[in-house]
């Protein structure tokens, strides 16, 4: 089964062709990703209008390239999948409308994929990951702990009450004068810093839920930075180290609680899976490892190019849904907000 996948919900324009074999394993035949970081960097963050326009300009070429690299004509594709949300609505409309046009012209089924579902199923692209498993999704737009019980069967255990973790990294970087995207910058500077120099809060610590709150931490960094101004290079290094240390502690505490909730509500998880750009952070990887080890559960982190936004995960979620007999009508709506867990409000 061959699926073309299209991703345009944020600042990556991507298309991919993925094969799902009868045994449920995957082969990525192509995964073309064009990042818009250069367009957004001057503004210190993603600008929705610029993102939508860049998707319009690039998507056709990127789809053609994905088919060419896969060595398969459109006629050989079994279905067209696009991320139909959640995300920046302009970009979502571009990707979903393009997918609908291809599906209509080529007479293929359409699959309107929830972007969060694609992250949730992404570990299954590269290794057999049996259900149920505990997903920790941490990107620039999302922070969620989810019980993944099967294809189309998700229960949200926790989410952020304000900023996403990646967003907190980006905002902290910005207030310290570091370029966008801030995560890798903060990590690099933290390596040279002394975390103990600043006492930062650990919001939500030990609360009996798996929710996050990051905005108070970001404010605490701002107050310390104002107090220490003008900032030397060492001050920036130390603030980055203290911030990253706090985030790592928060992630450890919230995931311990998330895994406990998982066990209580869904039985033992088969794995802890981490996805999203923040999973690239070495300090966070170390706490994920420690939490998984202490819990006696395997840690699975997809390779970096599949952790961040990409078309292959959309194609794969489409393939998993197609295999389960789930397709969508051509009037499927683009959605700026779309909860993975329909039993909970969007967020
Ligand atoms: O998943 P992703 O590529 O895009 C979406 O947001 O959907 O995640 C990007 C986010 C950004 O906020 C970026 O600063 C953060 O992931 N990030 C990191 C690191 N690399 C990327 N955060 C902390 N440490 C990193 N090494
Ligand atoms: Zn994403």
Tab-separated table of C-alpha atoms and ligand atoms in Angstrom:
chain	number	residue	atom	x	y	z
A	1	UNK	CA	0.000	0.000	0.000
A	2	UNK	CA	1.521	3.321	-1.153
A	3	UNK	CA	0.486	6.664	0.340
A	4	UNK	CA	1.489	10.194	-0.641
A	5	UNK	CA	1.667	12.432	2.458
A	6	UNK	CA	1.580	16.239	2.603
A	7	UNK	CA	2.586	18.401	5.601
A	8	UNK	CA	2.020	22.177	5.688
A	9	UNK	CA	0.715	22.932	9.209
A	10	UNK	CA	3.619	25.080	10.387
A	11	UNK	CA	6.941	26.113	8.865
A	12	UNK	CA	7.963	22.956	7.013
A	13	UNK	CA	6.682	22.232	3.513
A	14	UNK	CA	6.988	18.488	3.065
A	15	UNK	CA	5.787	15.631	0.863
A	16	UNK	CA	6.628	11.953	1.100
A	17	UNK	CA	5.782	8.551	-0.312
A	18	UNK	CA	5.554	5.747	2.231
A	19	UNK	CA	4.781	2.086	1.704
A	20	UNK	CA	2.932	0.009	4.284
A	21	UNK	CA	3.720	-3.670	3.886
A	22	UNK	CA	1.188	-6.400	4.681
A	23	UNK	CA	3.039	-7.220	7.924
A	24	UNK	CA	2.456	-3.632	9.121
A	25	UNK	CA	6.045	-2.480	8.618
A	26	UNK	CA	6.929	0.697	6.719
A	27	UNK	CA	9.317	1.754	3.957
A	28	UNK	CA	9.965	5.458	3.394
A	29	UNK	CA	10.444	5.786	-0.379
A	30	UNK	CA	10.912	9.550	-0.201
A	31	UNK	CA	10.581	12.328	2.377
A	32	UNK	CA	11.260	15.791	0.944
A	33	UNK	CA	11.320	18.548	3.583
A	34	UNK	CA	11.793	22.239	2.948
A	35	UNK	CA	12.197	24.300	6.108
A	36	UNK	CA	11.142	27.959	6.098
A	37	UNK	CA	13.457	28.892	8.985
A	38	UNK	CA	15.373	31.389	6.816
A	39	UNK	CA	12.150	33.261	5.914
A	40	UNK	CA	10.983	33.502	9.536
A	41	UNK	CA	14.322	34.052	11.317
A	42	UNK	CA	14.357	37.865	10.802
A	43	UNK	CA	11.066	38.037	12.754
A	44	UNK	CA	12.202	35.806	15.625
A	45	UNK	CA	9.331	33.345	15.086
A	46	UNK	CA	6.921	31.861	12.550
A	47	UNK	CA	4.853	34.509	10.712
A	48	UNK	CA	1.592	32.845	9.525
A	49	UNK	CA	1.193	34.919	6.333
A	50	UNK	CA	4.764	34.272	5.242
A	51	UNK	CA	4.360	30.559	6.020
A	52	UNK	CA	1.166	30.236	3.951
A	53	UNK	CA	2.686	32.016	0.970
A	54	UNK	CA	5.850	29.887	1.084
A	55	UNK	CA	3.732	26.699	1.180
A	56	UNK	CA	1.795	27.864	-1.904
A	57	UNK	CA	5.015	28.637	-3.765
A	58	UNK	CA	6.825	25.404	-2.871
A	59	UNK	CA	4.295	22.617	-2.466
A	60	UNK	CA	3.731	21.558	-6.109
A	61	UNK	CA	7.445	21.263	-6.736
A	62	UNK	CA	7.984	19.339	-3.502
A	63	UNK	CA	5.197	16.843	-4.274
A	64	UNK	CA	6.637	16.267	-7.779
A	65	UNK	CA	10.078	15.741	-6.213
A	66	UNK	CA	8.706	13.280	-3.643
A	67	UNK	CA	7.073	11.175	-6.388
A	68	UNK	CA	10.205	11.357	-8.525
A	69	UNK	CA	12.508	10.316	-5.666
A	70	UNK	CA	10.172	7.454	-4.787
A	71	UNK	CA	10.332	6.358	-8.433
A	72	UNK	CA	6.553	5.926	-8.540
A	73	UNK	CA	4.052	7.735	-10.771
A	74	UNK	CA	0.928	9.210	-9.238
A	75	UNK	CA	-1.059	6.322	-10.778
A	76	UNK	CA	0.797	3.857	-8.507
A	77	UNK	CA	-0.257	5.683	-5.319
A	78	UNK	CA	-3.160	4.137	-3.352
A	79	UNK	CA	-4.217	7.216	-1.348
A	80	UNK	CA	-3.395	10.874	-0.712
A	81	UNK	CA	-2.997	12.011	2.908
A	82	UNK	CA	-2.637	15.591	4.123
A	83	UNK	CA	-2.378	17.101	7.571
A	84	UNK	CA	-5.791	18.768	8.007
A	85	UNK	CA	-4.809	20.413	11.320
A	86	UNK	CA	-4.175	21.459	13.980
A	87	UNK	CA	-1.896	24.262	12.822
A	88	UNK	CA	-1.685	27.624	11.103
A	89	UNK	CA	-4.897	27.674	9.083
A	90	UNK	CA	-3.407	29.271	5.927
A	91	UNK	CA	-0.860	26.505	5.551
A	92	UNK	CA	-3.363	23.772	6.424
A	93	UNK	CA	-5.702	25.023	3.676
A	94	UNK	CA	-2.866	24.952	1.125
A	95	UNK	CA	-1.909	21.340	1.929
A	96	UNK	CA	-5.420	19.943	2.292
A	97	UNK	CA	-6.745	21.678	-0.852
A	98	UNK	CA	-3.797	20.399	-2.869
A	99	UNK	CA	-4.389	16.862	-1.572
A	100	UNK	CA	-8.077	17.085	-2.466
A	101	UNK	CA	-7.257	18.233	-6.014
A	102	UNK	CA	-4.821	15.335	-6.506
A	103	UNK	CA	-7.261	12.826	-5.001
A	104	UNK	CA	-10.056	14.088	-7.267
A	105	UNK	CA	-8.008	14.150	-10.475
A	106	UNK	CA	-6.243	10.816	-9.846
A	107	UNK	CA	-9.379	9.206	-8.389
A	108	UNK	CA	-7.700	8.166	-5.124
A	109	UNK	CA	-9.090	8.160	-1.599
A	110	UNK	CA	-8.313	11.189	0.591
A	111	UNK	CA	-7.161	10.882	4.178
A	112	UNK	CA	-7.402	14.041	6.321
A	113	UNK	CA	-4.797	13.342	8.981
A	114	UNK	CA	-4.594	14.945	12.409
A	115	UNK	CA	-1.015	16.253	12.637
A	116	UNK	CA	-0.821	15.111	16.277
A	117	UNK	CA	-1.914	11.604	15.283
A	118	UNK	CA	0.932	11.548	12.767
A	119	UNK	CA	3.438	12.396	15.526
A	120	UNK	CA	1.779	9.777	17.735
A	121	UNK	CA	2.178	6.997	15.151
A	122	UNK	CA	5.635	8.094	13.911
A	123	UNK	CA	7.688	5.573	15.971
A	124	UNK	CA	5.980	2.765	14.018
A	125	UNK	CA	7.662	4.077	10.835
A	126	UNK	CA	11.054	2.808	11.910
A	127	UNK	CA	10.438	0.098	14.482
A	128	UNK	CA	7.715	-2.265	15.595
A	129	UNK	CA	6.041	-0.363	18.440
A	130	UNK	CA	3.101	-2.308	19.851
A	131	UNK	CA	0.118	-0.532	21.431
A	132	UNK	CA	-0.493	0.764	23.989
A	133	UNK	CA	2.331	3.232	24.491
A	134	UNK	CA	2.825	6.555	26.230
A	135	UNK	CA	3.609	9.436	23.871
A	136	UNK	CA	5.439	12.552	25.012
A	137	UNK	CA	5.078	15.137	22.238
A	138	UNK	CA	7.142	18.282	22.744
A	139	UNK	CA	7.466	20.721	19.856
A	140	UNK	CA	7.215	24.442	19.203
A	141	UNK	CA	3.430	24.233	19.109
A	142	UNK	CA	2.508	21.254	21.283
A	143	UNK	CA	3.230	19.721	24.649
A	144	UNK	CA	1.179	16.612	25.318
A	145	UNK	CA	1.280	13.316	27.154
A	146	UNK	CA	-0.981	10.855	25.348
A	147	UNK	CA	-2.010	7.231	25.817
A	148	UNK	CA	-1.783	5.773	22.303
A	149	UNK	CA	-4.081	2.719	22.523
A	150	UNK	CA	-4.426	1.967	18.812
A	151	UNK	CA	-4.888	3.656	15.434
A	152	UNK	CA	-7.521	6.340	16.011
A	153	UNK	CA	-7.675	5.591	19.745
A	154	UNK	CA	-5.935	8.259	21.845
A	155	UNK	CA	-6.456	9.540	25.379
A	156	UNK	CA	-4.778	12.737	26.438
A	157	UNK	CA	-3.210	12.429	29.889
A	158	UNK	CA	-1.709	15.907	30.076
A	159	UNK	CA	-1.045	19.087	28.145
A	160	UNK	CA	0.367	22.555	28.701
A	161	UNK	CA	-1.746	25.226	30.326
A	162	UNK	CA	0.188	28.022	28.575
A	163	UNK	CA	3.364	27.824	26.447
A	164	UNK	CA	4.575	24.713	24.609
A	165	UNK	CA	8.047	23.550	25.694
A	166	UNK	CA	9.661	24.459	22.355
A	167	UNK	CA	7.944	27.842	22.531
A	168	UNK	CA	9.423	28.373	26.015
A	169	UNK	CA	12.894	27.601	24.600
A	170	UNK	CA	12.272	30.014	21.703
A	171	UNK	CA	10.955	32.830	23.909
A	172	UNK	CA	13.797	32.394	26.416
A	173	UNK	CA	16.321	32.533	23.576
A	174	UNK	CA	14.691	35.674	22.196
A	175	UNK	CA	14.752	37.535	25.516
A	176	UNK	CA	18.427	36.614	25.906
A	177	UNK	CA	19.159	37.967	22.411
A	178	UNK	CA	19.726	34.560	20.779
A	179	UNK	CA	18.478	33.840	17.222
A	180	UNK	CA	15.441	31.759	16.172
A	181	UNK	CA	14.820	28.850	16.548
A	182	UNK	CA	15.993	29.096	20.114
A	183	UNK	CA	16.086	25.469	21.260
A	184	UNK	CA	19.428	24.457	19.745
A	185	UNK	CA	20.925	27.862	20.703
A	186	UNK	CA	19.889	27.524	24.337
A	187	UNK	CA	21.226	23.965	24.447
A	188	UNK	CA	24.605	25.024	23.042
A	189	UNK	CA	24.946	27.962	25.463
A	190	UNK	CA	23.774	25.839	28.417
A	191	UNK	CA	26.698	23.501	27.844
A	192	UNK	CA	29.069	26.284	28.925
A	193	UNK	CA	26.920	27.566	31.789
A	194	UNK	CA	26.469	26.948	35.503
A	195	UNK	CA	22.860	26.054	36.217
A	196	UNK	CA	23.174	26.535	39.988
A	197	UNK	CA	23.789	30.259	39.717
A	198	UNK	CA	20.091	31.045	39.314
A	199	UNK	CA	17.245	29.505	41.314
A	200	UNK	CA	14.352	29.078	38.871
A	201	UNK	CA	10.888	27.663	39.685
A	202	UNK	CA	9.593	24.211	38.711
A	203	UNK	CA	5.897	24.996	38.031
A	204	UNK	CA	3.375	22.176	38.659
A	205	UNK	CA	5.952	20.075	40.559
A	206	UNK	CA	4.413	16.960	42.137
A	207	UNK	CA	0.859	17.965	41.244
A	208	UNK	CA	-1.300	14.902	40.714
A	209	UNK	CA	-1.844	15.396	36.976
A	210	UNK	CA	0.419	15.336	33.910
A	211	UNK	CA	-0.079	18.971	32.908
A	212	UNK	CA	2.671	21.501	32.200
A	213	UNK	CA	2.994	25.230	32.788
A	214	UNK	CA	5.990	27.021	31.306
A	215	UNK	CA	5.135	30.718	31.207
A	216	UNK	CA	6.088	31.347	34.866
A	217	UNK	CA	9.511	29.837	34.231
A	218	UNK	CA	10.021	32.076	31.207
A	219	UNK	CA	9.026	35.112	33.302
A	220	UNK	CA	11.464	34.068	36.050
A	221	UNK	CA	14.269	33.952	33.452
A	222	UNK	CA	13.283	37.427	32.255
A	223	UNK	CA	13.373	38.847	35.798
A	224	UNK	CA	16.797	37.296	36.483
A	225	UNK	CA	18.063	38.631	33.140
A	226	UNK	CA	16.788	42.124	33.975
A	227	UNK	CA	18.438	41.961	37.394
A	228	UNK	CA	21.786	40.866	35.899
A	229	UNK	CA	21.679	43.328	32.949
A	230	UNK	CA	23.754	44.227	31.030
A	231	UNK	CA	24.307	40.519	30.326
A	232	UNK	CA	27.788	39.150	29.757
A	233	UNK	CA	28.303	36.047	27.602
A	234	UNK	CA	28.747	34.074	30.845
A	235	UNK	CA	25.443	35.431	32.211
A	236	UNK	CA	23.657	34.197	29.068
A	237	UNK	CA	25.346	30.785	29.351
A	238	UNK	CA	24.354	30.493	33.021
A	239	UNK	CA	20.754	31.589	32.403
A	240	UNK	CA	20.446	29.061	29.544
A	241	UNK	CA	21.843	26.307	31.774
A	242	UNK	CA	19.486	27.182	34.636
A	243	UNK	CA	16.483	27.325	32.279
A	244	UNK	CA	17.294	24.024	30.590
A	245	UNK	CA	17.880	22.362	33.974
A	246	UNK	CA	14.471	23.550	35.146
A	247	UNK	CA	12.767	22.280	31.973
A	248	UNK	CA	14.489	18.898	32.340
A	249	UNK	CA	13.300	18.636	35.971
A	250	UNK	CA	9.773	19.604	34.940
A	251	UNK	CA	9.723	17.022	32.124
A	252	UNK	CA	10.931	14.301	34.522
A	253	UNK	CA	8.327	15.158	37.159
A	254	UNK	CA	5.420	15.493	34.700
A	255	UNK	CA	6.294	12.262	32.845
A	256	UNK	CA	6.586	10.280	36.086
A	257	UNK	CA	3.064	11.455	36.821
A	258	UNK	CA	1.974	10.768	33.222
A	259	UNK	CA	3.228	7.185	33.361
A	260	UNK	CA	1.471	6.657	36.704
A	261	UNK	CA	-1.792	7.958	35.202
A	262	UNK	CA	-1.262	5.727	32.169
A	263	UNK	CA	-0.922	2.628	34.355
A	264	UNK	CA	-3.949	3.514	36.441
A	265	UNK	CA	-6.181	4.187	33.422
A	266	UNK	CA	-4.868	1.948	30.641
A	267	UNK	CA	-2.625	-0.712	32.241
A	268	UNK	CA	1.136	-0.967	31.677
A	269	UNK	CA	2.518	0.919	28.644
A	270	UNK	CA	4.686	-1.071	26.212
A	271	UNK	CA	6.991	1.931	25.677
A	272	UNK	CA	7.580	5.604	26.348
A	273	UNK	CA	7.812	7.374	22.981
A	274	UNK	CA	9.182	10.918	22.590
A	275	UNK	CA	8.582	13.057	19.492
A	276	UNK	CA	8.785	16.714	18.444
A	277	UNK	CA	11.773	19.009	17.993
A	278	UNK	CA	12.441	19.289	21.733
A	279	UNK	CA	13.209	15.542	21.868
A	280	UNK	CA	16.455	16.478	20.091
A	281	UNK	CA	17.683	18.166	23.298
A	282	UNK	CA	20.429	16.133	24.982
A	283	UNK	CA	19.525	17.128	28.555
A	284	UNK	CA	15.885	16.217	27.963
A	285	UNK	CA	16.908	12.949	26.323
A	286	UNK	CA	18.862	12.078	29.474
A	287	UNK	CA	15.882	12.622	31.767
A	288	UNK	CA	13.608	10.667	29.405
A	289	UNK	CA	16.088	7.826	29.624
A	290	UNK	CA	16.190	8.006	33.417
A	291	UNK	CA	12.394	8.191	33.769
A	292	UNK	CA	11.879	5.246	31.396
A	293	UNK	CA	14.536	3.178	33.177
A	294	UNK	CA	13.057	3.903	36.618
A	295	UNK	CA	9.617	2.940	35.301
A	296	UNK	CA	10.919	-0.250	33.652
A	297	UNK	CA	9.575	0.781	30.259
A	298	UNK	CA	11.446	0.987	26.925
A	299	UNK	CA	12.247	4.469	25.576
A	300	UNK	CA	11.724	4.972	21.848
A	301	UNK	CA	12.773	8.203	20.139
A	302	UNK	CA	12.360	8.295	16.346
A	303	UNK	CA	15.371	9.641	14.393
A	304	UNK	CA	15.552	13.473	14.403
A	305	UNK	CA	14.218	13.946	10.861
A	306	UNK	CA	11.083	11.961	11.829
A	307	UNK	CA	10.748	13.676	15.243
A	308	UNK	CA	10.246	17.095	13.681
A	309	UNK	CA	7.515	17.911	11.158
A	310	UNK	CA	7.726	15.821	7.988
A	311	UNK	CA	5.558	14.363	5.229
A	312	UNK	CA	6.527	10.744	5.939
A	313	UNK	CA	4.681	10.730	9.251
A	314	UNK	CA	1.574	12.135	7.524
A	315	UNK	CA	1.797	9.483	4.790
A	316	UNK	CA	2.277	6.812	7.448
A	317	UNK	CA	-0.692	7.943	9.538
A	318	UNK	CA	-2.660	7.910	6.262
A	319	UNK	CA	-1.491	4.355	5.550
A	320	UNK	CA	-2.394	3.177	9.059
A	321	UNK	CA	-5.842	4.740	8.730
A	322	UNK	CA	-6.340	3.341	5.214
A	323	UNK	CA	-5.404	-0.135	6.487
A	324	UNK	CA	-8.052	0.328	9.183
A	325	UNK	CA	-10.614	1.316	6.502
A	326	UNK	CA	-10.688	4.978	7.528
A	327	UNK	CA	-10.866	7.474	4.639
A	328	UNK	CA	-12.401	10.951	4.362
A	329	UNK	CA	-14.833	12.716	2.059
A	330	UNK	CA	-13.562	15.426	-0.286
A	331	UNK	CA	-15.342	18.072	1.779
A	332	UNK	CA	-13.180	17.378	4.875
A	333	UNK	CA	-12.526	20.678	6.662
A	334	UNK	CA	-9.176	22.221	7.535
A	335	UNK	CA	-8.980	22.756	11.308
A	336	UNK	CA	-6.799	25.274	13.166
A	337	UNK	CA	-7.591	23.442	16.416
A	338	UNK	CA	-8.153	19.707	16.559
A	339	UNK	CA	-7.716	17.662	19.714
A	340	UNK	CA	-6.241	14.206	19.291
A	341	UNK	CA	-8.542	13.001	22.017
A	342	UNK	CA	-12.100	13.791	20.903
A	343	UNK	CA	-13.260	13.165	24.467
A	344	UNK	CA	-11.345	16.296	25.545
A	345	UNK	CA	-11.618	19.900	24.465
A	346	UNK	CA	-9.215	21.074	21.747
A	347	UNK	CA	-5.734	22.132	22.801
B	1	LIG	O1	8.725	19.608	15.982
B	1	LIG	P1	9.324	20.884	15.535
B	1	LIG	O2	10.421	20.847	14.516
B	1	LIG	O3	8.261	21.856	14.930
B	1	LIG	C1	7.057	22.147	15.484
B	1	LIG	O4	7.023	23.007	16.378
B	1	LIG	O5	6.049	21.535	15.048
B	1	LIG	O6	9.836	21.606	16.848
B	1	LIG	C2	10.476	22.842	16.802
B	1	LIG	C3	10.710	23.265	18.219
B	1	LIG	C4	11.237	24.692	18.319
B	1	LIG	O7	10.539	25.356	19.343
B	1	LIG	C5	12.702	24.489	18.678
B	1	LIG	O8	13.248	25.557	19.429
B	1	LIG	C6	12.646	23.212	19.480
B	1	LIG	O9	11.689	22.415	18.839
B	1	LIG	N1	13.949	22.544	19.496
B	1	LIG	C7	14.682	22.366	20.607
B	1	LIG	C8	15.898	21.782	20.184
B	1	LIG	N2	15.849	21.620	18.828
B	1	LIG	C9	14.642	22.085	18.428
B	1	LIG	N3	14.421	22.657	21.881
B	1	LIG	C10	15.378	22.363	22.773
B	1	LIG	N4	16.577	21.830	22.461
B	1	LIG	C11	16.882	21.519	21.186
B	1	LIG	N5	18.062	20.995	20.874
B	2	LIG	ZN1	4.567	18.856	14.683
